[in-house]
Structure formats: structure tokens, C-alpha cells
mmCIF file of C-alpha atoms in Angstrom:
data_model
loop_
_atom_site.group_PDB
_atom_site.id
_atom_site.type_symbol
_atom_site.label_atom_id
_atom_site.label_comp_id
_atom_site.label_asym_id
_atom_site.label_seq_id
_atom_site.Cartn_x
_atom_site.Cartn_y
_atom_site.Cartn_z
ATOM 1 C CA MET A 1 120.867 95.739 109.732
ATOM 2 C CA ILE A 2 117.568 97.592 109.946
ATOM 3 C CA LEU A 3 117.378 100.898 108.091
ATOM 4 C CA ILE A 4 114.810 103.570 108.945
ATOM 5 C CA THR A 5 114.403 106.114 106.179
ATOM 6 C CA GLY A 6 113.145 109.602 106.975
ATOM 7 C CA ALA A 7 114.631 109.199 110.439
ATOM 8 C CA ALA A 8 114.729 112.965 111.025
ATOM 9 C CA GLY A 9 110.977 113.301 110.444
ATOM 10 C CA ALA A 10 108.265 113.237 113.075
ATOM 11 C CA LEU A 11 107.380 109.563 112.642
ATOM 12 C CA GLY A 12 110.944 108.447 111.963
ATOM 13 C CA GLN A 13 112.266 110.016 115.140
ATOM 14 C CA LEU A 14 109.678 108.155 117.203
ATOM 15 C CA VAL A 15 110.505 104.834 115.549
ATOM 16 C CA ALA A 16 114.220 105.451 116.082
ATOM 17 C CA ALA A 17 113.641 106.211 119.756
ATOM 18 C CA LYS A 18 111.826 102.902 120.216
ATOM 19 C CA LEU A 19 114.756 101.031 118.667
ATOM 20 C CA ALA A 20 117.477 103.050 120.393
ATOM 21 C CA ASN A 21 118.591 100.096 122.535
ATOM 22 C CA ARG A 22 119.517 98.021 119.475
ATOM 23 C CA ASP A 23 122.919 98.089 117.785
ATOM 24 C CA ASP A 24 121.648 96.867 114.406
ATOM 25 C CA VAL A 25 119.686 99.981 113.439
ATOM 26 C CA LEU A 26 120.782 102.585 110.906
ATOM 27 C CA LEU A 27 119.027 105.934 110.613
ATOM 28 C CA GLY A 28 118.579 107.202 107.082
ATOM 29 C CA THR A 29 118.711 110.971 106.676
ATOM 30 C CA ARG A 30 119.750 113.498 104.056
ATOM 31 C CA THR A 31 122.286 115.003 106.453
ATOM 32 C CA PRO A 32 123.870 112.269 108.619
ATOM 33 C CA ARG A 33 125.673 113.469 111.724
ATOM 34 C CA SER A 34 126.815 110.262 113.430
ATOM 35 C CA PRO A 35 128.067 106.743 112.607
ATOM 36 C CA ALA A 36 124.560 105.434 113.312
ATOM 37 C CA GLU A 37 123.230 107.536 110.443
ATOM 38 C CA ARG A 38 123.525 106.874 106.736
ATOM 39 C CA ARG A 39 122.932 109.398 103.960
ATOM 40 C CA VAL A 40 119.612 108.602 102.288
ATOM 41 C CA ASP A 41 118.409 111.182 99.785
ATOM 42 C CA PHE A 42 115.733 109.872 97.444
ATOM 43 C CA ASP A 43 116.216 112.905 95.220
ATOM 44 C CA ASP A 44 119.769 111.683 94.520
ATOM 45 C CA PRO A 45 119.174 108.093 93.360
ATOM 46 C CA ALA A 46 122.797 107.462 92.413
ATOM 47 C CA SER A 47 123.826 108.028 96.025
ATOM 48 C CA LEU A 48 121.499 105.423 97.525
ATOM 49 C CA ASP A 49 123.470 102.582 99.078
ATOM 50 C CA PHE A 50 121.578 100.018 101.121
ATOM 51 C CA THR A 51 124.442 97.549 101.354
ATOM 52 C CA GLY A 52 124.193 95.394 104.471
ATOM 53 C CA VAL A 53 120.544 96.238 105.106
ATOM 54 C CA HIS A 54 118.235 93.246 105.540
ATOM 55 C CA THR A 55 115.071 95.134 106.567
ATOM 56 C CA MET A 56 114.135 98.644 105.485
ATOM 57 C CA LEU A 57 111.371 100.847 106.838
ATOM 58 C CA LEU A 58 110.404 103.078 103.940
ATOM 59 C CA ILE A 59 108.639 106.086 105.437
ATOM 60 C CA SER A 60 106.719 107.706 102.623
ATOM 61 C CA ALA A 61 108.454 110.716 101.088
ATOM 62 C CA GLY A 62 105.292 112.466 99.976
ATOM 63 C CA TYR A 63 106.270 116.105 100.304
ATOM 64 C CA GLY A 64 105.860 117.043 96.656
ATOM 65 C CA GLU A 65 103.853 116.617 93.482
ATOM 66 C CA ASP A 66 102.923 113.045 92.580
ATOM 67 C CA ASP A 67 105.601 112.668 89.909
ATOM 68 C CA ALA A 68 108.299 113.691 92.379
ATOM 69 C CA VAL A 69 107.012 111.307 95.053
ATOM 70 C CA LEU A 70 106.762 108.399 92.621
ATOM 71 C CA ALA A 71 110.328 109.029 91.444
ATOM 72 C CA ARG A 72 111.604 109.032 95.034
ATOM 73 C CA HIS A 73 109.859 105.805 95.929
ATOM 74 C CA GLU A 74 110.958 104.136 92.699
ATOM 75 C CA ALA A 75 114.549 105.111 93.458
ATOM 76 C CA ALA A 76 114.304 103.690 96.992
ATOM 77 C CA ILE A 77 112.711 100.402 95.952
ATOM 78 C CA SER A 78 115.088 99.881 93.036
ATOM 79 C CA ALA A 79 118.100 100.569 95.270
ATOM 80 C CA ALA A 80 116.755 98.093 97.835
ATOM 81 C CA GLU A 81 116.395 95.415 95.155
ATOM 82 C CA LYS A 82 119.902 96.092 93.862
ATOM 83 C CA ALA A 83 121.446 95.896 97.341
ATOM 84 C CA GLY A 84 119.722 92.631 98.227
ATOM 85 C CA VAL A 85 117.482 94.020 100.961
ATOM 86 C CA ARG A 86 115.295 91.120 102.068
ATOM 87 C CA HIS A 87 112.244 92.847 103.520
ATOM 88 C CA LEU A 88 110.688 96.249 102.930
ATOM 89 C CA VAL A 89 108.101 97.770 105.276
ATOM 90 C CA TYR A 90 106.221 100.747 103.844
ATOM 91 C CA THR A 91 104.149 103.352 105.674
ATOM 92 C CA SER A 92 101.157 103.865 103.416
ATOM 93 C CA LEU A 93 97.725 105.491 103.764
ATOM 94 C CA SER A 94 94.665 103.835 105.281
ATOM 95 C CA GLY A 95 92.300 102.098 102.905
ATOM 96 C CA ASP A 96 89.541 104.672 103.405
ATOM 97 C CA GLY A 97 91.855 107.410 102.109
ATOM 98 C CA ASP A 98 91.390 106.812 98.393
ATOM 99 C CA HIS A 99 89.325 110.001 98.073
ATOM 100 C CA LEU A 100 92.302 112.074 99.221
ATOM 101 C CA ALA A 101 94.452 113.994 96.761
ATOM 102 C CA TYR A 102 97.608 112.324 98.038
ATOM 103 C CA ALA A 103 96.372 108.709 97.838
ATOM 104 C CA LEU A 104 97.676 108.030 94.326
ATOM 105 C CA ALA A 105 101.348 108.020 95.300
ATOM 106 C CA HIS A 106 100.658 105.579 98.116
ATOM 107 C CA ARG A 107 98.669 103.152 95.991
ATOM 108 C CA TRP A 108 101.239 103.312 93.180
ATOM 109 C CA THR A 109 103.989 102.541 95.681
ATOM 110 C CA GLU A 110 102.065 99.619 97.140
ATOM 111 C CA ARG A 111 101.667 98.189 93.629
ATOM 112 C CA ARG A 112 105.366 98.714 92.854
ATOM 113 C CA ILE A 113 106.368 96.977 96.079
ATOM 114 C CA ARG A 114 104.154 93.980 95.322
ATOM 115 C CA ARG A 115 105.856 93.652 91.931
ATOM 116 C CA SER A 116 109.340 93.893 93.452
ATOM 117 C CA SER A 117 111.719 91.076 94.320
ATOM 118 C CA LEU A 118 111.452 91.949 98.022
ATOM 119 C CA ASP A 119 109.482 90.467 100.859
ATOM 120 C CA TRP A 120 107.167 93.222 102.016
ATOM 121 C CA THR A 121 104.717 94.517 104.590
ATOM 122 C CA ILE A 122 102.444 97.515 104.126
ATOM 123 C CA LEU A 123 101.330 99.599 107.097
ATOM 124 C CA ARG A 124 98.259 101.571 106.045
ATOM 125 C CA ASN A 125 98.393 104.377 108.581
ATOM 126 C CA GLY A 126 95.391 106.490 109.439
ATOM 127 C CA LEU A 127 95.838 110.245 109.685
ATOM 128 C CA TYR A 128 97.559 111.476 112.825
ATOM 129 C CA ALA A 129 95.601 112.856 115.756
ATOM 130 C CA GLU A 130 98.343 115.499 115.877
ATOM 131 C CA PHE A 131 97.431 116.445 112.310
ATOM 132 C CA LEU A 132 93.972 117.423 113.565
ATOM 133 C CA ALA A 133 95.647 119.958 115.847
ATOM 134 C CA ALA A 134 97.057 121.634 112.746
ATOM 135 C CA ILE A 135 93.922 121.604 110.601
ATOM 136 C CA ALA A 136 91.321 122.075 113.350
ATOM 137 C CA PRO A 137 92.910 124.225 116.060
ATOM 138 C CA PRO A 138 90.840 126.361 118.404
ATOM 139 C CA GLY A 139 90.935 130.080 117.693
ATOM 140 C CA PRO A 140 91.765 132.738 120.300
ATOM 141 C CA ASP A 141 88.205 132.547 121.621
ATOM 142 C CA GLY A 142 88.266 128.742 121.780
ATOM 143 C CA THR A 143 86.123 128.274 118.670
ATOM 144 C CA ILE A 144 87.036 125.524 116.205
ATOM 145 C CA ALA A 145 85.864 126.762 112.822
ATOM 146 C CA ALA A 146 87.295 124.041 110.572
ATOM 147 C CA PRO A 147 85.056 122.776 107.734
ATOM 148 C CA LEU A 148 84.562 119.297 109.169
ATOM 149 C CA GLY A 149 80.771 119.330 108.929
ATOM 150 C CA ASP A 150 79.319 116.447 110.927
ATOM 151 C CA GLY A 151 82.096 114.113 109.806
ATOM 152 C CA ARG A 152 84.619 112.321 111.948
ATOM 153 C CA LEU A 153 88.202 111.181 111.510
ATOM 154 C CA ALA A 154 89.492 107.840 112.797
ATOM 155 C CA ALA A 155 92.681 109.554 113.900
ATOM 156 C CA VAL A 156 95.630 107.716 115.434
ATOM 157 C CA ALA A 157 98.253 108.908 117.893
ATOM 158 C CA ARG A 158 101.528 109.111 115.967
ATOM 159 C CA GLU A 159 103.253 107.367 118.874
ATOM 160 C CA ASP A 160 101.136 104.253 118.304
ATOM 161 C CA LEU A 161 101.975 104.106 114.605
ATOM 162 C CA ALA A 162 105.667 104.412 115.473
ATOM 163 C CA GLU A 163 105.360 101.564 117.968
ATOM 164 C CA VAL A 164 103.701 99.327 115.399
ATOM 165 C CA ALA A 165 106.399 100.117 112.833
ATOM 166 C CA ALA A 166 109.138 99.305 115.354
ATOM 167 C CA ARG A 167 107.506 95.983 116.214
ATOM 168 C CA VAL A 168 107.101 95.009 112.563
ATOM 169 C CA VAL A 169 110.638 95.837 111.417
ATOM 170 C CA THR A 170 112.135 93.805 114.249
ATOM 171 C CA ALA A 171 110.075 90.707 113.338
ATOM 172 C CA PRO A 172 109.336 91.239 109.639
ATOM 173 C CA GLN A 173 108.744 87.633 108.598
ATOM 174 C CA ARG A 174 105.716 87.431 110.882
ATOM 175 C CA HIS A 175 104.154 90.104 108.705
ATOM 176 C CA ALA A 176 105.406 89.102 105.249
ATOM 177 C CA GLY A 177 102.874 89.746 102.521
ATOM 178 C CA ARG A 178 100.487 91.456 104.950
ATOM 179 C CA VAL A 179 98.651 94.762 104.596
ATOM 180 C CA HIS A 180 97.815 96.129 108.047
ATOM 181 C CA GLU A 181 95.091 98.746 108.399
ATOM 182 C CA LEU A 182 95.910 101.038 111.320
ATOM 183 C CA VAL A 183 93.150 103.500 112.159
ATOM 184 C CA GLY A 184 91.745 104.953 115.363
ATOM 185 C CA GLU A 185 88.994 103.217 117.286
ATOM 186 C CA GLU A 186 87.172 106.383 118.377
ATOM 187 C CA PRO A 187 86.522 108.718 115.421
ATOM 188 C CA LEU A 188 86.745 112.396 116.285
ATOM 189 C CA GLY A 189 84.569 115.206 114.972
ATOM 190 C CA GLY A 190 84.468 118.926 115.602
ATOM 191 C CA ALA A 191 82.219 118.579 118.637
ATOM 192 C CA GLU A 192 84.559 116.137 120.385
ATOM 193 C CA LEU A 193 87.583 118.287 119.611
ATOM 194 C CA ALA A 194 85.865 121.360 121.047
ATOM 195 C CA VAL A 195 85.023 119.599 124.297
ATOM 196 C CA ALA A 196 88.625 118.426 124.624
ATOM 197 C CA VAL A 197 89.952 122.000 124.531
ATOM 198 C CA GLY A 198 87.092 123.592 126.432
ATOM 199 C CA GLY A 199 85.823 125.491 123.404
ATOM 200 C CA SER A 200 83.031 125.322 120.857
ATOM 201 C CA TYR A 201 82.622 124.078 117.302
ATOM 202 C CA ARG A 202 81.261 126.171 114.454
ATOM 203 C CA PRO A 203 81.766 124.447 111.082
ATOM 204 C CA GLY A 204 83.348 126.661 108.456
ATOM 205 C CA SER A 205 83.011 126.386 104.684
ATOM 206 C CA LEU A 206 85.489 124.827 102.295
ATOM 207 C CA GLY A 207 85.548 127.944 100.142
ATOM 208 C CA ARG A 208 86.424 130.314 102.957
ATOM 209 C CA THR A 209 88.988 127.868 104.285
ATOM 210 C CA ARG A 210 90.654 127.577 100.869
ATOM 211 C CA GLU A 211 90.802 131.383 100.662
ATOM 212 C CA ALA A 212 92.332 131.593 104.139
ATOM 213 C CA ILE A 213 95.001 129.007 103.340
ATOM 214 C CA ILE A 214 95.961 130.804 100.126
ATOM 215 C CA ALA A 215 95.943 134.208 101.828
ATOM 216 C CA ALA A 216 98.256 132.941 104.582
ATOM 217 C CA GLY A 217 100.854 132.287 101.873
ATOM 218 C CA GLN A 218 102.487 129.379 103.718
ATOM 219 C CA ALA A 219 101.131 126.461 101.679
ATOM 220 C CA LEU A 220 102.746 125.547 98.378
ATOM 221 C CA PRO A 221 100.378 125.313 95.384
ATOM 222 C CA PHE A 222 100.190 121.514 95.443
ATOM 223 C CA GLN A 223 99.367 121.535 99.158
ATOM 224 C CA VAL A 224 96.197 123.619 98.888
ATOM 225 C CA PRO A 225 94.054 120.882 97.264
ATOM 226 C CA MET A 226 95.571 118.346 99.665
ATOM 227 C CA LEU A 227 94.364 120.308 102.661
ATOM 228 C CA VAL A 228 90.959 121.243 101.279
ATOM 229 C CA GLY A 229 90.410 117.689 100.042
ATOM 230 C CA THR A 230 91.213 116.317 103.483
ATOM 231 C CA TYR A 231 88.612 118.564 105.097
ATOM 232 C CA SER A 232 86.109 117.534 102.447
ATOM 233 C CA ALA A 233 86.725 113.800 102.904
ATOM 234 C CA ILE A 234 86.329 114.082 106.680
ATOM 235 C CA ALA A 235 83.139 116.118 106.382
ATOM 236 C CA ALA A 236 81.673 113.652 103.885
ATOM 237 C CA GLY A 237 82.257 110.742 106.263
ATOM 238 C CA PHE A 238 84.872 108.889 104.256
ATOM 239 C CA LEU A 239 87.567 108.857 106.963
ATOM 240 C CA ASP A 240 85.655 107.623 109.995
ATOM 241 C CA GLY A 241 87.245 104.178 109.856
ATOM 242 C CA THR A 242 84.202 102.306 108.583
ATOM 243 C CA GLY A 243 85.536 102.043 105.041
ATOM 244 C CA VAL A 244 88.602 99.936 105.828
ATOM 245 C CA GLY A 245 89.140 96.258 106.413
ATOM 246 C CA PRO A 246 89.852 94.792 109.864
ATOM 247 C CA ASN A 247 91.698 97.291 112.026
ATOM 248 C CA ALA A 248 94.995 95.749 113.193
ATOM 249 C CA LEU A 249 96.062 98.591 115.500
ATOM 250 C CA ARG A 250 95.071 97.029 118.821
ATOM 251 C CA GLU A 251 96.330 93.580 117.802
ATOM 252 C CA LEU A 252 99.768 94.815 116.763
ATOM 253 C CA LEU A 253 100.133 97.057 119.798
ATOM 254 C CA GLY A 254 99.059 94.288 122.150
ATOM 255 C CA ARG A 255 97.167 96.841 124.218
ATOM 256 C CA THR A 256 94.515 99.531 124.070
ATOM 257 C CA PRO A 257 95.566 102.296 121.663
ATOM 258 C CA ARG A 258 96.462 105.684 123.089
ATOM 259 C CA SER A 259 93.669 108.233 123.232
ATOM 260 C CA ALA A 260 93.617 110.162 119.964
ATOM 261 C CA LEU A 261 91.702 112.925 121.732
ATOM 262 C CA GLU A 262 94.473 113.297 124.299
ATOM 263 C CA ALA A 263 97.060 113.348 121.529
ATOM 264 C CA TYR A 264 95.081 116.132 119.836
ATOM 265 C CA SER A 265 94.816 118.149 123.053
ATOM 266 C CA THR A 266 98.512 117.766 123.795
ATOM 267 C CA ALA A 267 99.436 118.891 120.277
ATOM 268 C CA VAL A 268 97.124 121.904 120.526
ATOM 269 C CA ALA A 269 98.688 122.910 123.829
ATOM 270 C CA ALA A 270 102.178 122.580 122.382
ATOM 271 C CA ALA A 271 101.509 124.473 119.165
ATOM 272 C CA ASN A 272 98.736 126.917 120.030
ATOM 273 C CA PRO A 273 97.943 129.003 118.149
ATOM 274 C CA ALA A 274 98.330 126.746 115.123
ATOM 275 C CA ASP A 275 97.899 127.821 111.521
ATOM 276 C CA PRO A 276 95.963 125.392 109.296
ATOM 277 C CA ALA A 277 98.417 126.098 106.468
ATOM 278 C CA GLU A 278 101.138 124.484 108.559
ATOM 279 C CA ALA A 279 99.349 121.173 108.058
ATOM 280 C CA ALA A 280 100.795 121.072 104.561
ATOM 281 C CA SER A 281 104.134 119.938 105.947
ATOM 282 C CA THR A 282 102.605 117.043 107.890
ATOM 283 C CA ALA A 283 99.663 116.016 105.781
ATOM 284 C CA PRO A 284 99.994 112.382 104.875
ATOM 285 C CA PRO A 285 101.156 112.938 101.503
ATOM 286 C CA SER A 286 102.436 111.757 104.112
ATOM 287 C CA ARG A 287 101.097 109.660 105.216
ATOM 288 C CA GLY A 288 100.090 110.400 103.939
ATOM 289 C CA THR A 289 99.391 111.899 103.999
ATOM 290 C CA SER A 290 101.149 114.179 102.012
ATOM 291 C CA ALA A 291 103.343 111.515 103.390
ATOM 292 C CA ARG A 292 105.351 112.316 106.422
ATOM 293 C CA PRO A 293 108.449 114.055 105.032
ATOM 294 C CA GLU A 294 111.863 113.748 106.620
#
């Protein structure tokens, strides 16, 4: 059996949809509602039962402080070892993300997986193009005022990352011991985002943005530095895709990646107006990324 953890989350739902025609897939969720779902709650380690699972997709559970995230991932990996899971696939953070506040949990988990008794594959996902719609939405007058400076983000359509994950978990041995970098091929900056939505770009400051996030009252304390740090890393040019190894996205998809700019525009249209503080629930950790939570 293949188990997808975090199957109720944004990424997990897309992976599950791509594997919906298979009868050997279990969906891990805290609140199962059908025979195809199994209760998986990393905050309740004693309840974790991966019996019968040969391949597990561990979608990072990064919604929390680092110690909480590390405890969740430790519980999941230990339970997988105990149950005899053969192969673990983990959705991590792209290699250029080490400047981000949420990178530590990902790198710790990668190290723990390498030390485990499991075969493994690590998918180092770039930040979602849809995430840009949350942190850099156009205002009522069409102006994007996010503090992105002149930086760019090698954003990826979430759908593409889900497709890669589905391909890997159904043929895991082809990817055993591999770390796949998965970032966008066309980095996006404020100017490109503004053109896509027919608006304009006026870079804001990190200080004013931090104040606005706090004033909105929707971000938890640990999420504020995550958000501000993400803006800062983009503006400083650390997330434009040039700081990673070979990009495996196109190879693993077997086609041209989806347009990240179109994914951004679609997300803006669906969520407009968006509040940057809402990004705290999707920031990868979590992928990531806080990691993508269930």
C-alpha cells in the first residue's frame, strides 16, 4: 500500500486526486471519513500505525514551532521504521531555501531520514506560485506593494509538485537515495506579477509589512518571522533558483512545467482580495515552507 500523509491539505489533495484510480492508496488524515482513509495524527505518536504500508509520502507537517515540527517528523519516521515501511518520500524545501526561518526543520528531517533504516527519496520543493498570491496580492487599485525589492522567486505551480510526488511514490525504487530539486524555470518578481494582473508594482518595506501583518492579528507569533524572512530572502535574490543543484522538475514531469505566472493569476482571481497574513497557513514551513499543513 501507498500512504499519503497530510491528505486533507492543499498538496495532499492534489496528490490523492492523481492517484484516485488506484486501489492501493491510503489517505492519511487526522479525521478519516472513509475506508480509504487512515487516521494519521503526528501529534499523537502512540496512535500511528503504518502496518501494511510499503511506500509513504511524508508531506511536511511544518505548521508550528521547530520543536513541534521535529517531534512530529520523528514520530512519523520512527513509526514507519517500526511498521516495516520500505520506502519513504519526503516533501522538503528547495536547496536555496536555507536562509528561510523554516528551513531548519526540513534539513533536520532530511538528516533523520538518511540515518533511518528506510529507503528514501527527498523532493526539495520550491515555494508555490499560489503562495505568491497570498504574500504579493494586488490591492484594490491593482498595486502590488509587497517588499520583494528587485528579487525574484523560482515559484512552482503546486499542481506540478503534486504530479511529481505521485510519479515518485508509484515507482519509488527508481528514485531511491535521490534528492530532487524542484524549482520553477521562470523566476517571478514584482514587475512580472503586476503585468499578469494588469496592475503596477511599488515595493514596500519589510518594517511596514511586519507592522501590517502584526496589526492584522491573523498570524501566530512564530509565523511573523517566517513571512518577513521569506520576503527578505526573495528581495535579496536567494530564491531565484540559481542557488540549487540541477533542477529535476522538467525531467520528472516529462513535459514543460505549468506556467507559474498563470498559477499566480488564477490564485489571485480565486482569492482576491488576499491578506498577506493568510500566507502563514501555507508558507512552506511547509514546504515549506512552513511546510504544507494538513
